[in-house]
Every structure is written in structure tokens, then in C-alpha cells.
CSV table of C-alpha atoms (C1' of nucleotides) in Angstrom, one decimal:
chain,number,residue,atom,x,y,z
Q,165,MET,CA,-40.9,34.9,53.6
Q,166,HIS,CA,-37.6,35.5,51.9
Q,167,LYS,CA,-34.5,33.8,53.4
Q,168,GLN,CA,-36.4,31.6,55.8
Q,169,ILE,CA,-33.3,29.6,56.4
Q,170,ALA,CA,-31.3,32.6,57.6
Q,171,SER,CA,-34.0,33.9,59.9
Q,172,ARG,CA,-34.7,30.5,61.5
Q,173,LEU,CA,-31.0,29.7,61.9
Q,174,LEU,CA,-30.1,33.1,63.4
Q,175,ASN,CA,-33.0,32.8,65.8
Q,176,TRP,CA,-31.8,29.3,66.9
Q,177,TYR,CA,-28.2,30.6,67.2
Q,178,GLU,CA,-29.2,33.3,69.7
Q,179,ASP,CA,-29.7,30.6,72.3
Q,180,ALA,CA,-27.7,27.7,71.0
Q,181,ALA,CA,-24.4,29.3,70.0
Q,182,ARG,CA,-21.4,27.6,71.6
Q,183,ARG,CA,-19.4,29.8,73.9
Q,184,LEU,CA,-15.9,29.5,72.5
Q,185,PRO,CA,-12.8,31.5,73.5
Q,186,TRP,CA,-12.6,33.3,70.2
Q,187,ARG,CA,-16.3,34.3,70.1
Q,188,GLY,CA,-17.2,37.8,70.9
Q,189,VAL,CA,-13.6,38.9,70.6
Q,190,SER,CA,-13.2,42.1,68.6
Q,191,ASP,CA,-9.5,41.6,67.8
Q,192,PRO,CA,-9.2,40.4,64.1
Q,193,TYR,CA,-5.9,38.7,65.0
Q,194,ALA,CA,-7.7,36.5,67.5
Q,195,VAL,CA,-10.2,35.5,64.8
Q,196,TRP,CA,-7.5,34.9,62.4
Q,197,VAL,CA,-5.5,32.6,64.7
Q,198,SER,CA,-8.7,30.6,65.6
Q,199,GLU,CA,-9.6,30.2,62.0
Q,200,VAL,CA,-6.2,28.8,61.0
Q,201,MET,CA,-6.1,26.5,63.9
Q,202,LEU,CA,-9.6,25.2,63.1
Q,203,GLN,CA,-8.6,24.2,59.6
Q,204,GLN,CA,-9.2,20.4,59.6
Q,205,THR,CA,-8.9,20.4,63.4
Q,206,ARG,CA,-11.6,19.8,66.0
Q,207,VAL,CA,-12.8,22.6,68.2
Q,208,GLU,CA,-12.0,20.6,71.4
Q,209,THR,CA,-8.4,20.1,70.2
Q,210,VAL,CA,-8.0,23.7,69.3
Q,211,ILE,CA,-9.2,25.3,72.5
Q,212,PRO,CA,-6.2,24.7,74.8
Q,213,PHE,CA,-3.8,25.4,71.9
Q,214,TYR,CA,-5.6,28.7,71.2
Q,215,GLU,CA,-5.5,29.8,74.9
Q,216,ARG,CA,-1.8,29.1,75.1
Q,217,TRP,CA,-1.0,30.7,71.8
Q,218,MET,CA,-2.8,33.9,72.6
Q,219,ARG,CA,-0.8,34.2,75.9
Q,220,ARG,CA,2.4,33.4,74.1
Q,221,PHE,CA,1.8,35.6,71.0
Q,222,PRO,CA,-0.9,38.1,72.0
Q,223,THR,CA,-0.4,40.4,69.0
Q,224,VAL,CA,0.6,40.2,65.4
Q,225,GLN,CA,3.8,42.0,66.3
Q,226,SER,CA,4.8,39.4,69.0
Q,227,LEU,CA,4.2,36.6,66.5
Q,228,ALA,CA,6.1,38.4,63.8
Q,229,GLU,CA,9.1,38.9,66.1
Q,230,ALA,CA,9.2,35.2,67.3
Q,231,SER,CA,11.5,32.6,65.9
Q,232,GLU,CA,10.2,29.9,63.6
Q,233,GLN,CA,11.3,27.3,66.1
Q,234,ASP,CA,9.3,28.9,68.9
Q,235,VAL,CA,6.3,29.1,66.6
Q,236,LEU,CA,6.5,25.5,65.6
Q,237,LEU,CA,7.0,24.5,69.3
Q,238,ALA,CA,3.8,26.3,70.2
Q,239,TRP,CA,2.0,24.5,67.4
Q,240,GLU,CA,3.4,21.1,68.2
Q,241,GLY,CA,0.6,18.5,68.7
Q,242,MET,CA,-1.9,20.1,66.3
Q,243,GLY,CA,-0.5,18.8,63.1
Q,244,TYR,CA,-0.4,20.3,59.6
Q,245,TYR,CA,2.6,22.3,60.6
Q,246,ASN,CA,2.7,24.3,57.4
Q,247,ARG,CA,-0.2,26.3,58.9
Q,248,ALA,CA,2.1,27.5,61.7
Q,249,ARG,CA,4.8,28.5,59.3
Q,250,SER,CA,2.3,30.3,57.0
Q,251,LEU,CA,0.7,32.1,59.9
Q,252,HIS,CA,4.2,33.3,61.0
Q,253,LYS,CA,5.1,34.4,57.5
Q,254,ALA,CA,1.8,36.2,57.2
Q,255,ALA,CA,2.3,38.0,60.5
Q,256,ARG,CA,5.5,39.4,59.2
Q,257,GLN,CA,3.8,40.5,55.9
Q,258,VAL,CA,1.0,42.2,57.9
Q,259,MET,CA,3.7,44.1,59.9
Q,260,ARG,CA,5.5,45.1,56.8
Q,261,ASP,CA,2.6,45.9,54.5
Q,262,TYR,CA,-0.3,46.9,56.8
Q,263,GLY,CA,1.3,48.3,59.9
Q,264,GLY,CA,0.4,45.3,62.0
Q,265,LYS,CA,-3.3,45.4,61.2
Q,266,LEU,CA,-5.1,42.7,59.2
Q,267,PRO,CA,-6.5,44.1,55.9
Q,268,ALA,CA,-10.3,44.3,56.0
Q,269,SER,CA,-11.2,42.8,52.6
Q,270,ARG,CA,-11.5,39.3,51.3
Q,271,GLU,CA,-9.3,40.0,48.4
Q,272,ALA,CA,-6.4,41.2,50.5
Q,273,LEU,CA,-6.8,38.5,53.2
Q,274,ILE,CA,-6.7,35.7,50.6
Q,275,LYS,CA,-3.3,36.9,49.4
Q,276,LEU,CA,-1.7,36.1,52.8
Q,277,PRO,CA,-0.1,32.7,53.2
Q,278,GLY,CA,-2.4,30.2,55.0
Q,279,ILE,CA,-5.6,32.1,54.2
Q,280,GLY,CA,-7.7,30.5,51.5
Q,281,GLU,CA,-11.3,30.9,50.3
Q,282,TYR,CA,-12.8,29.7,53.5
Q,283,SER,CA,-10.6,31.5,56.0
Q,284,ALA,CA,-10.8,34.8,54.0
Q,285,GLY,CA,-14.6,34.7,54.1
Q,286,ALA,CA,-14.6,33.7,57.7
Q,287,ILE,CA,-12.3,36.5,58.9
Q,288,ALA,CA,-13.9,39.1,56.6
Q,289,SER,CA,-17.4,38.3,57.9
Q,290,ILE,CA,-16.6,37.6,61.6
Q,291,ALA,CA,-13.9,40.1,62.3
Q,292,PHE,CA,-14.9,42.9,59.9
Q,293,GLY,CA,-18.7,42.4,59.5
Q,294,LEU,CA,-18.4,42.1,55.7
Q,295,ASP,CA,-21.1,40.3,53.6
Q,296,GLU,CA,-18.9,37.4,52.7
Q,297,THR,CA,-19.7,33.6,52.6
Q,298,ALA,CA,-17.5,31.1,54.4
Q,299,VAL,CA,-18.0,27.6,53.1
Q,300,ASP,CA,-16.3,24.9,55.1
Q,301,GLY,CA,-17.1,21.2,55.6
Q,302,ASN,CA,-19.9,21.9,58.0
Q,303,VAL,CA,-21.6,24.4,55.6
Q,304,ARG,CA,-21.2,22.0,52.6
Q,305,ARG,CA,-22.8,19.2,54.6
Q,306,VAL,CA,-25.7,21.4,55.8
Q,307,TYR,CA,-26.5,22.8,52.4
Q,308,ALA,CA,-26.1,19.4,50.7
Q,309,ARG,CA,-28.9,18.2,53.0
Q,310,LEU,CA,-31.1,21.3,52.9
Q,311,PHE,CA,-31.1,21.3,49.1
Q,312,ASP,CA,-30.6,17.5,48.7
Q,313,VAL,CA,-27.5,18.0,46.5
Q,314,ASP,CA,-26.8,14.6,44.8
Q,315,THR,CA,-23.6,15.7,43.1
Q,316,PRO,CA,-20.4,14.5,44.8
Q,317,ILE,CA,-19.6,17.2,47.3
Q,318,LYS,CA,-15.9,17.5,46.5
Q,319,SER,CA,-16.3,17.5,42.7
Q,320,PRO,CA,-15.9,20.9,41.0
Q,321,GLU,CA,-19.7,20.9,40.2
Q,322,GLY,CA,-20.7,20.0,43.8
Q,323,LEU,CA,-18.4,22.7,45.2
Q,324,GLU,CA,-19.8,25.3,42.9
Q,325,ARG,CA,-23.3,24.3,43.6
Q,326,VAL,CA,-22.9,24.8,47.3
Q,327,GLU,CA,-21.0,28.1,46.8
Q,328,GLN,CA,-23.9,29.4,44.8
Q,329,ILE,CA,-26.4,28.4,47.4
Q,330,ALA,CA,-24.3,30.0,50.1
Q,331,ARG,CA,-24.3,33.3,48.2
Q,332,GLU,CA,-28.0,33.2,47.7
Q,333,GLN,CA,-28.8,32.4,51.4
Q,334,LEU,CA,-26.4,35.0,52.9
Q,335,PRO,CA,-28.4,37.6,54.9
Q,336,ALA,CA,-27.0,41.1,54.3
Q,337,GLY,CA,-25.4,42.7,57.4
Q,338,LEU,CA,-25.5,39.5,59.4
Q,339,ALA,CA,-22.9,37.3,57.6
Q,340,GLY,CA,-20.6,36.8,60.6
Q,341,ASP,CA,-23.3,35.4,62.9
Q,342,TYR,CA,-24.9,33.5,60.0
Q,343,ASN,CA,-21.7,31.8,59.0
Q,344,GLN,CA,-21.0,30.8,62.6
Q,345,ALA,CA,-24.6,29.6,63.0
Q,346,LEU,CA,-24.2,27.3,60.0
Q,347,MET,CA,-21.1,25.8,61.4
Q,348,ASP,CA,-22.6,25.4,64.9
Q,349,LEU,CA,-25.6,23.6,63.3
Q,350,GLY,CA,-23.2,21.3,61.4
Q,351,ALA,CA,-21.2,20.6,64.6
Q,352,MET,CA,-24.2,20.0,66.9
Q,353,ILE,CA,-27.3,19.1,64.9
Q,354,CYS,CA,-26.5,18.3,61.3
Q,355,LEU,CA,-23.8,15.8,62.2
Q,356,PRO,CA,-21.9,13.7,59.6
Q,357,ARG,CA,-23.3,10.5,61.1
Q,358,GLU,CA,-26.8,10.3,62.6
Q,359,PRO,CA,-27.9,13.9,62.2
Q,360,ARG,CA,-30.3,15.0,64.9
Q,361,CYS,CA,-33.1,16.0,62.6
Q,362,GLU,CA,-35.8,15.9,65.3
Q,363,ILE,CA,-34.4,18.9,67.0
Q,364,CYS,CA,-33.1,20.8,63.9
Q,365,PRO,CA,-34.5,24.3,63.6
Q,366,LEU,CA,-34.5,23.9,59.8
Q,367,LYS,CA,-36.2,20.4,59.6
Q,368,GLU,CA,-39.3,21.7,57.8
Q,369,LEU,CA,-37.1,23.3,55.1
Q,370,CYS,CA,-34.8,20.3,54.6
Q,371,LEU,CA,-35.2,18.5,51.2
Q,372,ALA,CA,-33.0,15.6,52.2
Q,373,ARG,CA,-35.2,15.0,55.3
Q,374,GLN,CA,-38.3,15.2,53.0
Q,375,ASN,CA,-36.7,12.7,50.7
Q,376,GLY,CA,-35.2,10.5,53.4
Q,377,THR,CA,-31.7,10.9,52.0
Q,378,GLN,CA,-30.0,12.6,55.0
Q,379,ALA,CA,-27.7,9.6,55.5
Q,380,GLU,CA,-26.6,9.8,51.8
Q,381,ARG,CA,-25.8,13.5,51.9
Q,382,PRO,CA,-23.3,14.9,51.2
Q,383,VAL,CA,-22.3,12.4,48.5
Q,384,LYS,CA,-18.7,11.3,49.1
Q,385,SER,CA,-16.3,9.6,46.8
Q,386,ALA,CA,-14.5,6.4,47.8
Q,387,LYS,CA,-11.2,6.8,49.6
Q,388,PRO,CA,-8.0,5.1,48.4
Q,389,GLU,CA,-6.4,2.5,50.6
Q,390,ILE,CA,-3.6,3.8,52.8
Q,391,PRO,CA,-0.2,2.0,52.7
Q,392,HIS,CA,1.5,0.8,55.9
Q,393,TRP,CA,5.3,1.3,56.1
Q,394,THR,CA,7.9,-0.2,58.4
Q,395,VAL,CA,10.5,2.4,59.2
Q,396,THR,CA,13.6,2.7,61.4
Q,397,ALA,CA,15.1,5.5,63.5
Q,398,ALA,CA,18.5,6.0,65.1
Q,399,VAL,CA,19.0,7.4,68.6
Q,400,ILE,CA,22.7,8.2,68.0
Q,401,TRP,CA,24.6,8.9,71.3
Q,402,LYS,CA,27.8,10.8,71.9
Q,403,ASP,CA,29.0,12.2,75.2
Q,404,GLY,CA,25.5,12.0,76.8
Q,405,LYS,CA,23.8,13.8,73.9
Q,406,VAL,CA,21.7,12.5,71.0
Q,407,LEU,CA,21.6,13.5,67.4
Q,408,LEU,CA,18.6,15.3,66.0
Q,409,ALA,CA,18.1,16.1,62.3
Q,410,ARG,CA,15.8,18.8,60.9
Q,411,ARG,CA,13.4,17.8,58.2
Q,412,PRO,CA,13.2,19.8,55.0
Q,413,LEU,CA,10.7,22.7,55.0
Q,414,ASN,CA,8.5,21.2,52.4
Q,415,GLY,CA,6.5,18.0,52.9
Q,416,LEU,CA,5.6,15.9,55.9
Q,417,LEU,CA,6.5,17.5,59.3
Q,418,GLY,CA,8.4,20.3,57.5
Q,419,GLY,CA,10.9,22.1,59.7
Q,420,MET,CA,10.4,19.7,62.6
Q,421,TRP,CA,13.2,17.7,64.3
Q,422,GLU,CA,13.5,14.0,64.2
Q,423,PHE,CA,15.7,11.0,65.0
Q,424,PRO,CA,17.0,10.2,61.5
Q,425,GLY,CA,16.1,7.0,59.7
Q,426,GLY,CA,13.9,5.8,56.9
Q,427,LYS,CA,11.8,3.3,55.1
Q,428,LEU,CA,12.5,-0.5,55.2
Q,429,GLU,CA,13.1,-1.9,51.7
Q,430,ALA,CA,12.0,-5.3,50.6
Q,431,GLY,CA,14.2,-8.1,51.9
Q,432,GLU,CA,16.2,-5.8,54.2
Q,433,SER,CA,16.8,-6.3,57.9
Q,434,LEU,CA,15.9,-3.5,60.3
Q,435,LYS,CA,19.5,-2.9,61.2
Q,436,ASP,CA,20.7,-2.8,57.6
Q,437,CYS,CA,18.0,-0.4,56.8
Q,438,LEU,CA,19.1,2.0,59.5
Q,439,LYS,CA,22.8,1.7,58.5
Q,440,ARG,CA,21.9,2.5,54.9
Q,441,GLU,CA,19.7,5.4,55.8
Q,442,ILE,CA,22.2,7.1,58.0
Q,443,VAL,CA,25.0,6.8,55.4
Q,444,GLU,CA,22.6,8.3,52.9
Q,445,GLU,CA,21.5,11.2,55.2
Q,446,LEU,CA,24.6,11.9,57.2
Q,447,ASP,CA,27.4,10.3,55.1
Q,448,ALA,CA,28.8,8.4,58.1
Q,449,PRO,CA,28.6,4.7,59.1
Q,450,ILE,CA,27.0,3.8,62.4
Q,451,GLU,CA,26.9,0.7,64.6
Q,452,VAL,CA,23.4,-0.3,65.6
Q,453,GLY,CA,22.9,-1.4,69.2
Q,454,GLU,CA,20.0,-2.1,71.4
Q,455,ALA,CA,16.4,-1.8,70.3
Q,456,PHE,CA,14.7,1.4,71.8
Q,457,GLY,CA,11.0,0.7,71.3
Q,458,VAL,CA,8.5,0.1,68.6
Q,459,TYR,CA,6.2,3.0,67.8
Q,460,LYS,CA,3.0,2.9,65.7
Q,461,HIS,CA,1.3,6.0,64.3
Q,462,ALA,CA,-1.4,6.7,61.7
Q,463,TYR,CA,-0.9,9.7,59.5
Q,464,THR,CA,-3.6,10.8,57.1
Q,465,HIS,CA,-2.3,9.0,54.0
Q,466,PHE,CA,-0.3,6.1,55.5
Q,467,LYS,CA,0.5,4.2,58.7
Q,468,VAL,CA,3.9,3.5,60.1
Q,469,THR,CA,5.5,1.1,62.5
Q,470,LEU,CA,8.8,2.6,63.6
Q,471,HIS,CA,11.6,0.6,65.2
Q,472,ALA,CA,14.1,2.7,67.1
Q,473,PHE,CA,17.6,1.6,68.0
Q,474,ALA,CA,20.4,3.1,70.2
Q,475,CYS,CA,23.4,3.7,67.9
Q,476,ARG,CA,26.9,5.2,67.7
Q,477,PHE,CA,29.1,6.5,64.9
Q,478,VAL,CA,31.7,3.9,64.1
Q,479,SER,CA,34.7,6.1,63.3
Q,480,GLU,CA,34.3,9.4,61.5
Q,481,GLU,CA,31.4,11.6,62.5
Q,482,PRO,CA,29.4,13.9,60.3
Q,483,ASP,CA,30.5,17.5,60.5
Q,484,VAL,CA,27.7,18.8,62.7
Q,485,ASP,CA,29.3,22.1,63.6
Q,486,GLY,CA,27.9,24.7,61.2
Q,487,ALA,CA,25.4,22.3,59.7
Q,488,GLU,CA,21.9,23.9,59.9
Q,489,PHE,CA,20.0,20.6,60.0
Q,490,VAL,CA,21.7,18.5,62.6
Q,491,VAL,CA,22.4,19.1,66.3
Q,492,TRP,CA,23.6,17.2,69.4
Q,493,ALA,CA,21.0,17.7,72.1
Q,494,ALA,CA,21.2,16.7,75.8
Q,495,PRO,CA,18.0,14.9,77.0
Q,496,GLU,CA,16.9,18.0,79.0
Q,497,GLU,CA,17.2,20.1,75.8
Q,498,LEU,CA,14.9,17.9,73.7
Q,499,GLN,CA,11.8,19.8,74.8
Q,500,ASN,CA,13.2,22.8,73.0
Q,501,TYR,CA,13.0,21.2,69.6
Q,502,PRO,CA,9.7,20.9,67.8
Q,503,MET,CA,8.9,17.3,66.8
Q,504,GLY,CA,6.0,15.2,65.4
Q,505,LYS,CA,4.2,12.7,67.5
Q,506,ILE,CA,6.5,9.6,67.1
Q,507,ASP,CA,9.7,11.5,67.6
Q,508,ARG,CA,8.3,13.2,70.7
Q,509,ASP,CA,7.4,9.8,72.1
Q,510,ILE,CA,11.0,8.6,71.5
Q,511,ALA,CA,12.3,11.8,73.1
Q,512,ARG,CA,10.1,11.3,76.1
Q,513,ARG,CA,11.4,7.8,76.6
Q,514,ILE,CA,14.9,9.1,76.5
Q,515,VAL,CA,14.2,11.6,79.2
Q,516,SER,CA,12.3,9.1,81.4
Q,517,GLU,CA,15.0,6.5,81.1
Q,518,ARG,CA,17.6,9.1,81.9
Q,519,SER,CA,15.8,10.2,85.0
Q,520,ALA,CA,15.1,6.6,86.1
Q,521,ALA,CA,18.8,5.8,85.8
Q,522,ARG,CA,19.7,8.4,88.5
Z,215,DC,C1',-6.9,20.0,39.9
Z,216,DA,C1',-5.8,15.9,42.5
Z,217,DC,C1',-3.0,15.1,45.9
Z,218,DG,C1',-0.1,15.7,50.1
Z,219,DC,C1',-0.3,17.3,54.6
Z,220,DG,C1',-1.2,15.4,61.6
Z,221,DT,C1',-3.5,14.2,65.3
Z,222,DG,C1',-6.6,12.3,68.8
Z,223,DG,C1',-11.4,11.1,69.6
Z,224,DA,C1',-15.7,8.6,68.7
Z,225,DA,C1',-18.2,4.6,67.0
D,246,DT,C1',-8.6,-3.0,66.6
D,247,DT,C1',-10.1,-0.5,62.7
D,248,DT,C1',-12.4,3.1,60.5
D,249,DC,C1',-13.6,7.7,59.8
D,250,DC,C1',-12.9,11.5,60.3
D,251,DA,C1',-12.5,17.7,61.7
D,252,DA,C1',-13.9,25.0,60.7
D,253,DG,C1',-8.6,23.8,54.3
D,254,DC,C1',-4.5,25.3,52.0
D,255,DG,C1',-0.7,25.0,48.7
D,256,DT,C1',1.1,23.2,44.7
DNA sequence: CACGCGTGGAA
DNA sequence: TTTCCAAGCGT
């Protein structure tokens, strides 16, 4: 029988499909939001964010009309914040160019910011019923095992090999369910570690299982060692408020607010590091006071240990009025500013110490 | 095209 | 505690 993989997989999916909040929803915007949130992020993490997001921004128009700060605030905690800014930007494009309705073609979808090859195929097939492949990490792993692909999965050849398999296996008219079935299989059965081959609906068709190479598929390349930085941050007080600085839009935590500071240099003391960084960033000298906690955090490409200190400006202060990227915030206002994990931890400590002092 | 970009959960 | 991620995208 032709396309045995598709027929078996779809048969399995009828009963085994996960019930997820964005499944069975006919609104393409909902599918779009879910797909962007799911980029590099676990389903269990996404679910509560998705529910909150759809209440807060139920339509493309409501998202397009929101401020970037509110959008980032709603995204805070999920990471990869450029996704939120791209989604926001794309919503405004969809209002302007398509009357508020997502375009129903892979070619048009992929032109929108934040929608790449995978997401374009996923939205096209799931939301619009088009015959498009959607190859993500799950699908690559499943096909690498089914066809015992021995090429490194992230090499150009490995990627193209799987793309070709995906096109060959796609069942016409059923791409949406088939793509989701592949991802569910990858998430529940064909796991990265210890795949559950005994209960796999495709076990008789799996070449890696026949060859005993499941554990070696997909072939991954070695990862570089990640550096560990020591950094400092200043909680600068004035009249019961603290100073927040907004990070540049490009790069790590783009557009998010933080307590300013920076990397410790060789042979430098923590306090000297902080004084130097604040002069560099804000052009004003500070005095560094009491320590305000040590915070550890692991990003994807490096780890940090951050030392925070309570500080004051010595004499002249930076001209905050009119500056777009710095603000004095009262403790109860800190929740209104989107921050990454570490800075949110510092902000929470400020709020809790403030309330404890009363 | 290789690399930068977050976070929290599991083993 | 450390390691390894998890439904990719933009440059």
C-alpha cells in the first residue's frame, strides 16, 4: 500500500491526539499565535501563556492596536522575546495589507516577520487545509529514525534529506492532521531519549529500529562549551524610586527593562565594575552601597552569576527626563515594565523588602 | 550559513 | 548540581 506511514499514523492519531487549547480551533490567528509560541518552547510552558494571550489579545486587530510594552509584558517568562515583537509587527502588517485576515498561502505567510519555513507550513496546513509540509525538530527526529538517516540532522544535506522525505510522505488533503500527528508521535512516542518503540504505531516500518540505531538517530553534532560570566547590576535609588534602563531592540532581551550594569573584567572588583559600567551607560558616577543579592541564571549560550548592589548617584544625575531608555520607577510600578528572569527576580525582592519594611 | 537568541523541567 | 534540551527565526 502506498503511504503506509501516513495511513498508520493518521489512524493512531484519531485516538492518541493530545487535546490542546489551539486544536480544533478554526481561527487562523489562534493557530498562528500557538505556532509562534511553540517555537523552541515546550507545550506545557506554552499552554498558560496561550490562554492568557488569547484573552488579552483575542483578535489580530486587538494585538495590532496594543503597545509594544504590553505585548512584551504578556510574553514575559517565555523567552526569545523577538518572537513577541515580530508577532506584533506582523499583526500590524496583516491589518494594513490583508484587512486583518492572515493570507492563506505559504508564500505570503513566510513573508511576515516571525514566520519561517516551519511556521508557514504549519499555519498553511492546519489553519487553511493546504497540502504543505511542516518540518520541525519532532518531524526531523521521527523521519531520521524511520529512514535511518545517518547524515548530521542539522547539516544542509541532512535538512534537505528530511525535507524531501516529508514531501514524499505527505498525504494529499490531510496535511494538517498528518503534520500534527507527526509532532504528537515525536512528543509522546518517538522521544529524543529512550523512544517508546514497543508502542509505536510505525515500529514495523522503522529502519532505525530494524538496524538498532534508534539511540543514534538523529545524528547530532557536538555542542560548544558555554562561557560563565560574572556580572554586576545597580539598583539605583532616588526619592523612593529605582532606575530602570531599556535594552536595545536587537540582541539579548531586546526591548526589555533591566537594572543597569555589566560584565566583570579581569582583575576588577565587583564595585569597580559597577561604577565603570554606569559611567559608560549613563555618563554619571555612582556610589555603590549594600549588596542586594546574588542571582544565577543559565541562558542558552552562556551562564551568569549576577551581583546586585544598592546605589546612589554621587552628584550630577543623568538627564532621565525625555530619555527614551531610562525611567525612575516606584516599587509598585515595576510590574508594568517587561523584564527578563534575573531582573524580575531583583524587582520582586525590591517589592517584598519594601512591603516587609511597613 | 553559522550563530545568537530564554526559560524551566526532566534525568 | 549539571546536562540537555523544546513545535525556529533572523541576520
